């Protein structure tokens, strides 16, 4: 594998540079003085930002984008061998790295390299830890899978020896990492186009935890099934968080305000007693955010951060973009956008919404990928039944083509069988018109999914 020397900048090209993680890595290289170019299928705010930082951006992926003076090319999991740009790189004999391999090489440069994994909650927990570390004056370098206002985007280049990143299990990407501290928030079935079953997923997370050296820590949720089996024999120290008696860090005296935002007393049981560390108040709703805050707090304590910085960091966190994000109000309807695209995430987001004040709850859901829709048809219907009304858009294909014979109409049918008020409206234009004529003042409308369903709410707010 080609090894990048981060102290000797050279020319690196990215295929798929507009992706949230790829763009972050490209920006880190630009900050280190590298010459960077990249291609993407369409222009975006991300590509424009990279251009402003000095990157050369090409719209469209084609063979002529490849130059002989490129020292290495980085590509994403969405780029397949039949991609013309990928083929041209191979034909030219230019070394190639996956996104994960580049991220792993970058991690080697930091004394404290924190990798946050889990089927869901990675972006929120990474963002929460970012706020904490900033309050503590740690000056970290951050790579997060969402846009965070406090760092002005999805990446922050610090000058300290601390690096924090998300660690995604898809295609076993996180097995290319070199963490000194790792977090495992949860382990659920997902990405079934790659993994065989839950046993296969658990095996990958075990391999990920084995990457942490004996001097490091794994911070892990006590809610994960058969946890002892998963962590037995690890050389590093295992720190549990959750609501069980076996959890070292847990939340006591939990309460919620009228907007569904929790407050709790962070408690440490290391001494064998429930030792209260201090009171924490969040400004993001839902029990899932409380759980992510527990993980971020545990990580921060392991990194030597004082409690006051933890309290202030979490108090100042108002969510990453697309994580239960309040977009605005139109005709008396509150518009929320959320990235949830797994049944557990949908269930958690709708439960958080239920703690808020509204007349009726509407959910516009855009399933993400055909394989995920096929794998979780029943799960999607069960989770979406938590809304009063559901509107289904067509599936967002992402990296896939329709070969599985599944559609949003299948979820619609299951919801109708459950007695849920459900509608299938394939296009955003149809959905927007329906919302404006059907929703009532005082209703809450959540646009939900990992694709481009966010545009529905944004278009409504422009009308």
Coordinates of C-alpha atoms in Angstrom, one line a residue:
X1 CA 0.0 0.0 0.0
X2 CA 1.2 3.5 -0.9
X3 CA 2.3 5.4 2.3
X4 CA 1.7 9.2 2.3
X5 CA 4.3 11.2 4.1
X6 CA 2.3 14.0 5.7
X7 CA 5.4 16.1 6.3
X8 CA 6.2 16.2 2.6
X9 CA 3.2 17.5 0.6
X10 CA 2.5 16.0 -2.8
X11 CA -0.3 15.8 -5.4
X12 CA -3.3 13.7 -4.3
X13 CA -6.5 13.2 -6.3
X14 CA -9.9 12.2 -4.9
X15 CA -12.6 10.3 -6.9
X16 CA -15.8 11.3 -5.2
X17 CA -14.4 14.4 -3.4
X18 CA -17.8 15.8 -2.6
X19 CA -18.6 13.1 0.0
X20 CA -18.8 14.2 3.6
X21 CA -15.8 12.2 4.7
X22 CA -13.7 12.5 1.5
X23 CA -14.1 16.3 1.5
X24 CA -12.9 16.4 5.1
X25 CA -9.8 14.5 4.3
X26 CA -9.1 16.6 1.3
X27 CA -9.4 19.8 3.4
X28 CA -7.0 18.4 6.0
X29 CA -4.4 17.7 3.2
X30 CA -5.0 21.2 1.8
X31 CA -4.2 22.6 5.2
X32 CA -1.0 20.6 5.3
X33 CA 0.1 22.1 2.0
X34 CA -0.8 19.3 -0.4
X35 CA -1.9 19.9 -3.9
X36 CA -5.4 18.5 -4.2
X37 CA -7.8 17.8 -7.0
X38 CA -11.0 15.8 -7.1
X39 CA -14.0 14.8 -9.1
X40 CA -17.7 14.4 -8.2
X41 CA -20.9 13.8 -10.1
X42 CA -22.3 17.3 -9.3
X43 CA -21.3 20.6 -7.9
X44 CA -22.3 21.3 -4.3
X45 CA -21.6 23.7 -1.4
X46 CA -18.9 21.2 -0.3
X47 CA -17.1 21.3 -3.7
X48 CA -17.4 25.0 -3.8
X49 CA -15.8 25.3 -0.3
X50 CA -13.0 23.0 -1.4
X51 CA -12.4 25.2 -4.4
X52 CA -12.2 28.2 -2.2
X53 CA -9.5 26.4 -0.2
X54 CA -7.4 25.7 -3.3
X55 CA -8.6 22.4 -4.6
X56 CA -9.2 21.8 -8.3
X57 CA -12.7 20.3 -8.8
X58 CA -13.9 18.4 -11.9
X59 CA -17.6 17.8 -12.3
X60 CA -18.1 14.3 -13.8
X61 CA -15.9 11.3 -13.5
X62 CA -14.0 10.5 -16.7
X63 CA -10.7 9.2 -17.8
X64 CA -9.4 12.6 -18.9
X65 CA -9.5 13.8 -15.2
X66 CA -6.4 11.6 -14.5
X67 CA -3.0 13.3 -14.8
X68 CA 0.4 11.5 -14.8
X69 CA 1.8 13.8 -12.1
X70 CA -0.7 12.5 -9.5
X71 CA 1.2 10.7 -6.7
X72 CA -1.8 8.8 -5.4
X73 CA -5.6 8.6 -5.9
X74 CA -8.1 8.2 -3.1
X75 CA -11.6 6.7 -3.8
X76 CA -14.8 5.9 -1.9
X77 CA -16.7 2.7 -1.5
X78 CA -19.2 4.1 -4.0
X79 CA -16.7 4.0 -6.8
X80 CA -16.7 0.6 -8.6
X81 CA -14.1 -0.9 -11.0
X82 CA -16.2 0.0 -14.0
X83 CA -15.9 3.7 -13.2
X84 CA -13.9 5.2 -16.2
X85 CA -11.8 7.4 -13.9
X86 CA -10.9 4.5 -11.7
X87 CA -10.0 2.4 -14.8
X88 CA -7.8 5.2 -16.1
X89 CA -5.9 5.5 -12.8
X90 CA -5.3 1.7 -12.8
X91 CA -4.1 1.9 -16.4
X92 CA -1.7 4.7 -15.6
X93 CA -0.2 2.7 -12.7
X94 CA -0.9 5.4 -10.1
X95 CA -1.1 4.1 -6.5
X96 CA -4.7 4.0 -5.1
X97 CA -5.9 4.2 -1.6
X98 CA -9.4 3.8 -0.2
X99 CA -10.9 6.6 1.9
X100 CA -10.4 4.5 5.0
X101 CA -6.8 3.7 4.3
X102 CA -6.0 7.4 4.0
X103 CA -7.8 8.1 7.2
X104 CA -6.0 5.3 8.9
X105 CA -2.6 6.7 7.8
X106 CA -3.6 10.1 9.0
X107 CA -4.5 8.7 12.5
X108 CA -0.9 7.4 12.9
X109 CA 0.3 11.0 13.2
X110 CA -1.6 11.6 16.5
X111 CA -0.8 10.6 20.1
X112 CA -4.5 10.5 20.9
X113 CA -6.6 9.1 18.0
X114 CA -10.2 8.6 18.9
X115 CA -12.5 6.6 16.6
X116 CA -16.2 6.5 17.3
X117 CA -18.1 3.6 15.9
X118 CA -21.6 2.1 16.0
X119 CA -24.5 1.4 13.7
X120 CA -26.0 4.8 14.6
X121 CA -25.2 7.9 16.7
X122 CA -21.6 8.3 15.4
X123 CA -22.1 11.9 14.0
X124 CA -23.9 13.1 17.1
X125 CA -21.4 11.6 19.6
X126 CA -18.4 12.9 17.5
X127 CA -20.0 16.3 17.4
X128 CA -20.7 16.3 21.2
X129 CA -17.1 15.2 21.9
X130 CA -15.9 18.0 19.6
X131 CA -17.8 20.6 21.6
X132 CA -16.4 19.2 24.9
X133 CA -12.8 19.2 23.6
X134 CA -13.1 22.8 22.3
X135 CA -14.4 23.9 25.7
X136 CA -11.4 22.1 27.3
X137 CA -9.0 23.9 25.0
X138 CA -7.7 20.7 23.5
X139 CA -7.4 22.1 20.0
X140 CA -8.3 18.8 18.3
X141 CA -8.4 17.9 14.7
X142 CA -11.9 16.6 13.8
X143 CA -13.4 14.7 11.0
X144 CA -17.2 14.4 11.4
X145 CA -19.9 12.9 9.2
X146 CA -22.1 16.0 9.3
X147 CA -21.9 19.8 9.3
X148 CA -21.3 21.3 12.7
X149 CA -21.7 25.1 13.1
X150 CA -19.0 25.4 15.8
X151 CA -16.3 24.2 13.5
X152 CA -17.8 25.8 10.3
X153 CA -18.3 22.5 8.5
X154 CA -17.3 18.9 8.7
X155 CA -13.6 19.2 9.5
X156 CA -11.4 21.1 11.9
X157 CA -7.6 21.2 11.7
X158 CA -6.1 21.7 15.1
X159 CA -2.5 22.0 16.2
X160 CA -2.6 19.5 19.1
X161 CA -1.8 15.8 19.2
X162 CA -5.6 14.9 19.4
X163 CA -7.6 13.6 16.5
X164 CA -11.2 12.5 16.6
X165 CA -13.1 10.8 13.8
X166 CA -16.1 8.7 13.0
X167 CA -15.4 5.0 12.3
X168 CA -17.9 3.4 9.8
X169 CA -18.2 -0.4 9.7
X170 CA -19.5 -0.5 6.0
X171 CA -17.1 -2.6 3.9
X172 CA -15.0 -2.9 7.1
X173 CA -13.6 0.6 6.6
X174 CA -12.8 1.0 10.2
X175 CA -10.4 -2.0 10.1
X176 CA -8.0 0.3 8.3
X177 CA -7.8 2.6 11.3
X178 CA -5.2 3.0 14.1
X179 CA -7.2 4.2 17.2
X180 CA -5.7 4.7 20.6
X181 CA -9.2 5.1 22.0
X182 CA -12.4 3.7 20.5
X183 CA -16.1 3.9 21.2
X184 CA -18.8 1.4 20.2
X185 CA -22.2 3.0 20.6
X186 CA -24.4 0.1 19.4
X187 CA -24.2 -2.9 17.1
X188 CA -27.3 -3.6 14.9
X189 CA -28.1 -5.2 11.6
X190 CA -27.4 -2.7 8.8
X191 CA -25.5 -2.7 5.5
X192 CA -26.8 -6.1 4.6
X193 CA -25.6 -5.7 1.1
X194 CA -22.1 -6.2 2.6
X195 CA -22.5 -8.2 5.8
X196 CA -24.0 -11.7 5.9
X197 CA -25.8 -11.4 9.2
X198 CA -25.5 -9.9 12.7
X199 CA -22.8 -12.4 13.6
X200 CA -20.7 -11.1 10.8
X201 CA -21.2 -7.5 11.9
X202 CA -20.3 -8.4 15.5
X203 CA -17.1 -10.1 14.3
X204 CA -16.1 -6.9 12.5
X205 CA -16.7 -4.8 15.6
X206 CA -14.6 -7.2 17.6
X207 CA -11.8 -6.9 15.0
X208 CA -12.1 -3.1 15.3
X209 CA -11.8 -3.1 19.1
X210 CA -8.7 -5.4 18.8
X211 CA -7.0 -2.5 17.0
X212 CA -6.8 -0.5 20.2
X213 CA -3.4 -1.0 22.0
X214 CA -3.1 -2.2 25.6
X215 CA -2.5 1.4 26.7
X216 CA -5.8 2.5 25.2
X217 CA -9.5 2.3 26.0
X218 CA -12.7 0.9 24.4
X219 CA -15.8 2.9 25.6
X220 CA -18.8 0.6 24.9
X221 CA -22.5 0.6 25.5
X222 CA -23.8 -1.8 28.1
X223 CA -27.0 -2.3 26.1
X224 CA -25.2 -4.4 23.4
X225 CA -26.3 -8.0 23.6
X226 CA -23.8 -10.6 24.8
X227 CA -21.3 -7.9 25.6
X228 CA -19.0 -10.2 27.7
X229 CA -18.6 -12.5 24.7
X230 CA -17.8 -9.5 22.5
X231 CA -15.1 -7.9 24.8
X232 CA -13.6 -11.0 26.4
X233 CA -9.8 -11.1 26.1
X234 CA -9.3 -7.6 24.8
X235 CA -5.8 -6.3 25.7
X236 CA -7.1 -2.7 26.3
X237 CA -9.2 -1.4 29.1
X238 CA -13.0 -1.7 28.6
X239 CA -15.2 1.2 29.9
X240 CA -18.9 0.6 29.9
X241 CA -21.7 3.2 29.8
X242 CA -25.4 2.8 29.9
X243 CA -28.2 2.2 32.4
X244 CA -27.3 -1.2 33.8
X245 CA -25.7 -1.8 37.2
X246 CA -22.6 -3.0 35.3
X247 CA -22.2 0.3 33.6
X248 CA -19.3 2.5 34.9
X249 CA -20.9 5.7 33.6
X250 CA -24.7 6.1 33.7
X251 CA -27.3 8.8 33.9
X252 CA -29.3 9.2 37.2
X253 CA -32.2 11.5 38.0
X254 CA -33.2 11.9 34.3
X255 CA -35.8 14.5 33.5
X256 CA -37.1 16.1 30.2
X257 CA -38.2 19.7 29.5
X258 CA -41.2 20.7 27.4
X259 CA -39.1 20.4 24.2
X260 CA -38.1 16.9 25.1
X261 CA -34.5 17.8 26.0
X262 CA -33.1 15.7 28.8
X263 CA -31.2 16.6 32.0
X264 CA -29.3 14.1 34.1
X265 CA -26.7 13.5 36.7
X266 CA -23.6 11.9 35.3
X267 CA -22.6 9.1 37.7
X268 CA -19.4 7.1 38.0
X269 CA -19.5 3.6 39.7
X270 CA -15.8 2.9 39.5
X271 CA -15.4 2.9 43.3
X272 CA -18.3 0.5 43.7
X273 CA -20.7 3.3 44.6
X274 CA -22.9 5.6 42.6
X275 CA -20.7 8.7 42.7
X276 CA -22.4 11.7 41.2
X277 CA -20.0 13.7 39.0
X278 CA -22.4 16.5 38.2
X279 CA -25.6 17.7 36.5
X280 CA -25.8 17.9 32.6
X281 CA -28.5 19.6 30.6
X282 CA -28.8 19.0 26.9
X283 CA -30.4 21.2 24.3
X284 CA -31.2 18.4 21.9
X285 CA -34.3 16.1 22.4
X286 CA -34.6 12.4 23.0
X287 CA -33.3 9.5 25.0
X288 CA -30.9 8.6 22.1
X289 CA -29.2 11.9 22.6
X290 CA -28.8 11.3 26.3
X291 CA -27.1 8.0 25.4
X292 CA -24.8 9.7 23.0
X293 CA -24.0 12.3 25.6
X294 CA -23.1 9.5 28.1
X295 CA -20.7 8.1 25.5
X296 CA -19.1 11.5 24.8
X297 CA -18.8 12.2 28.5
X298 CA -17.1 8.8 29.1
X299 CA -14.6 9.4 26.3
X300 CA -13.8 12.9 27.6
X301 CA -13.2 11.6 31.1
X302 CA -10.8 9.0 29.7
X303 CA -9.0 11.8 27.8
X304 CA -8.6 13.7 31.1
X305 CA -11.1 16.4 30.4
X306 CA -12.5 18.1 33.5
X307 CA -16.2 17.9 34.2
X308 CA -16.9 21.6 33.8
X309 CA -15.7 21.4 30.2
X310 CA -18.0 18.3 29.7
X311 CA -21.0 20.2 31.1
X312 CA -20.4 23.3 29.1
X313 CA -19.6 21.5 25.9
X314 CA -22.8 19.5 26.1
X315 CA -24.8 22.5 27.1
X316 CA -23.6 24.4 24.0
X317 CA -24.3 21.6 21.6
X318 CA -27.5 22.2 19.6
X319 CA -27.1 19.4 17.1
X320 CA -25.3 18.7 13.9
X321 CA -27.0 19.5 10.6
X322 CA -29.6 16.9 9.6
X323 CA -29.8 15.5 13.2
X324 CA -33.3 16.5 14.4
X325 CA -32.6 19.9 12.9
X326 CA -35.2 22.6 13.2
X327 CA -35.3 24.1 9.7
X328 CA -38.1 26.7 10.3
X329 CA -41.8 27.1 10.2
X330 CA -44.2 27.5 7.3
X331 CA -48.0 28.2 7.6
X332 CA -47.7 27.4 11.3
X333 CA -46.1 24.0 10.6
X334 CA -42.8 23.2 12.3
X335 CA -40.3 21.7 9.9
X336 CA -37.7 19.3 11.3
X337 CA -35.1 17.4 9.3
X338 CA -33.5 14.2 10.4
X339 CA -30.9 11.8 8.9
X340 CA -32.5 8.6 10.3
X341 CA -32.5 5.8 7.8
X342 CA -32.5 2.7 10.0
X343 CA -35.6 1.4 11.9
X344 CA -33.9 2.0 15.3
X345 CA -32.9 5.6 14.3
X346 CA -36.5 6.3 13.0
X347 CA -38.0 5.0 16.2
X348 CA -35.6 7.1 18.4
X349 CA -36.3 10.3 16.4
X350 CA -40.0 9.8 16.5
X351 CA -39.9 9.1 20.2
X352 CA -37.9 12.3 20.6
X353 CA -40.5 14.2 18.6
X354 CA -43.3 12.8 20.8
X355 CA -41.7 14.7 23.8
X356 CA -42.2 18.0 22.0
X357 CA -45.3 20.1 21.8
X358 CA -47.3 19.9 18.5
X359 CA -50.9 19.1 17.3
X360 CA -50.1 16.1 15.0
X361 CA -46.9 14.4 13.9
X362 CA -46.2 14.0 10.2
X363 CA -43.2 12.1 8.8
X364 CA -42.0 12.3 5.2
X365 CA -39.7 9.3 4.8
X366 CA -37.3 8.6 1.9
X367 CA -35.9 5.0 2.2
X368 CA -32.1 4.8 1.5
X369 CA -30.9 2.1 -0.9
X370 CA -32.9 -0.9 -2.3
X371 CA -30.9 -3.4 -0.2
X372 CA -31.7 -1.7 3.1
X373 CA -35.3 -1.3 2.2
X374 CA -35.6 -5.0 1.3
X375 CA -33.8 -6.0 4.5
X376 CA -35.9 -3.8 6.8
X377 CA -39.4 -3.6 5.2
X378 CA -41.2 -4.8 8.4
X379 CA -38.9 -2.8 10.6
X380 CA -39.5 0.4 8.7
X381 CA -43.2 -0.1 8.9
X382 CA -43.1 -0.8 12.7
X383 CA -40.9 2.2 13.3
X384 CA -42.8 4.7 11.1
X385 CA -46.0 3.7 12.9
X386 CA -44.8 6.0 15.6
X387 CA -46.0 9.0 13.5
X388 CA -49.6 10.1 13.2
X389 CA -49.2 10.4 9.4
X390 CA -46.6 9.0 7.0
X391 CA -45.7 10.2 3.5
X392 CA -43.4 7.9 1.5
X393 CA -41.1 9.2 -1.2
X394 CA -39.3 7.0 -3.8
X395 CA -36.2 5.1 -2.6
X396 CA -33.0 7.1 -2.8
X397 CA -30.7 4.6 -4.7
X398 CA -27.3 6.0 -3.7
X399 CA -24.7 3.5 -5.0
X400 CA -27.3 0.9 -6.0
X401 CA -29.5 0.0 -9.0
X402 CA -33.0 -1.4 -8.7
X403 CA -32.5 -5.2 -9.0
X404 CA -34.4 -6.3 -5.9
X405 CA -38.0 -5.6 -6.9
X406 CA -38.7 -3.4 -3.9
X407 CA -40.2 0.0 -3.6
X408 CA -41.6 2.5 -1.1
X409 CA -45.1 1.2 -2.0
X410 CA -44.2 -2.0 -0.1
X411 CA -43.8 0.1 3.1
X412 CA -46.9 2.0 2.3
X413 CA -48.9 -1.3 2.1
X414 CA -47.6 -2.5 5.4
X415 CA -48.4 0.8 7.1
X416 CA -52.0 0.7 5.8
X417 CA -52.3 -2.9 7.1
X418 CA -51.3 -1.6 10.5
X419 CA -54.0 1.1 10.3
X420 CA -51.5 4.0 9.9
X421 CA -52.5 7.0 7.8
X422 CA -50.0 6.5 5.0
X423 CA -49.5 8.1 1.6
X424 CA -47.1 7.2 -1.3
X425 CA -46.2 10.2 -3.3
X426 CA -43.2 9.5 -5.5
X427 CA -41.9 13.0 -6.2
X428 CA -41.0 15.9 -3.9
X429 CA -43.2 18.3 -5.8
X430 CA -46.3 16.1 -5.1
X431 CA -45.3 15.8 -1.4
X432 CA -44.8 19.6 -1.0
X433 CA -48.2 20.4 -2.6
X434 CA -49.9 17.7 -0.4
X435 CA -48.3 19.1 2.8
X436 CA -49.3 22.6 2.1
X437 CA -53.0 21.6 1.5
X438 CA -53.2 18.9 4.3
X439 CA -51.0 19.8 7.3
X440 CA -52.5 22.1 9.9
X441 CA -51.0 24.9 12.0
X442 CA -49.5 23.4 15.1
X443 CA -48.4 20.2 13.3
X444 CA -44.8 19.0 13.2
X445 CA -43.4 17.7 9.9
X446 CA -40.2 15.6 10.0
X447 CA -38.4 15.0 6.7
X448 CA -36.4 11.8 7.3
X449 CA -33.8 9.8 5.5
X450 CA -30.1 9.8 4.4
X451 CA -30.8 11.0 0.8
X452 CA -32.0 14.3 -0.4
X453 CA -35.4 14.4 1.3
X454 CA -34.1 17.5 3.2
X455 CA -35.0 19.4 0.1
X456 CA -38.7 18.9 0.8
X457 CA -38.5 21.1 3.9
X458 CA -36.2 23.6 2.4
X459 CA -38.5 24.0 -0.6
X460 CA -41.5 24.4 1.6
X461 CA -39.7 27.2 3.5
X462 CA -39.1 29.0 0.2
X463 CA -42.7 29.1 -0.8

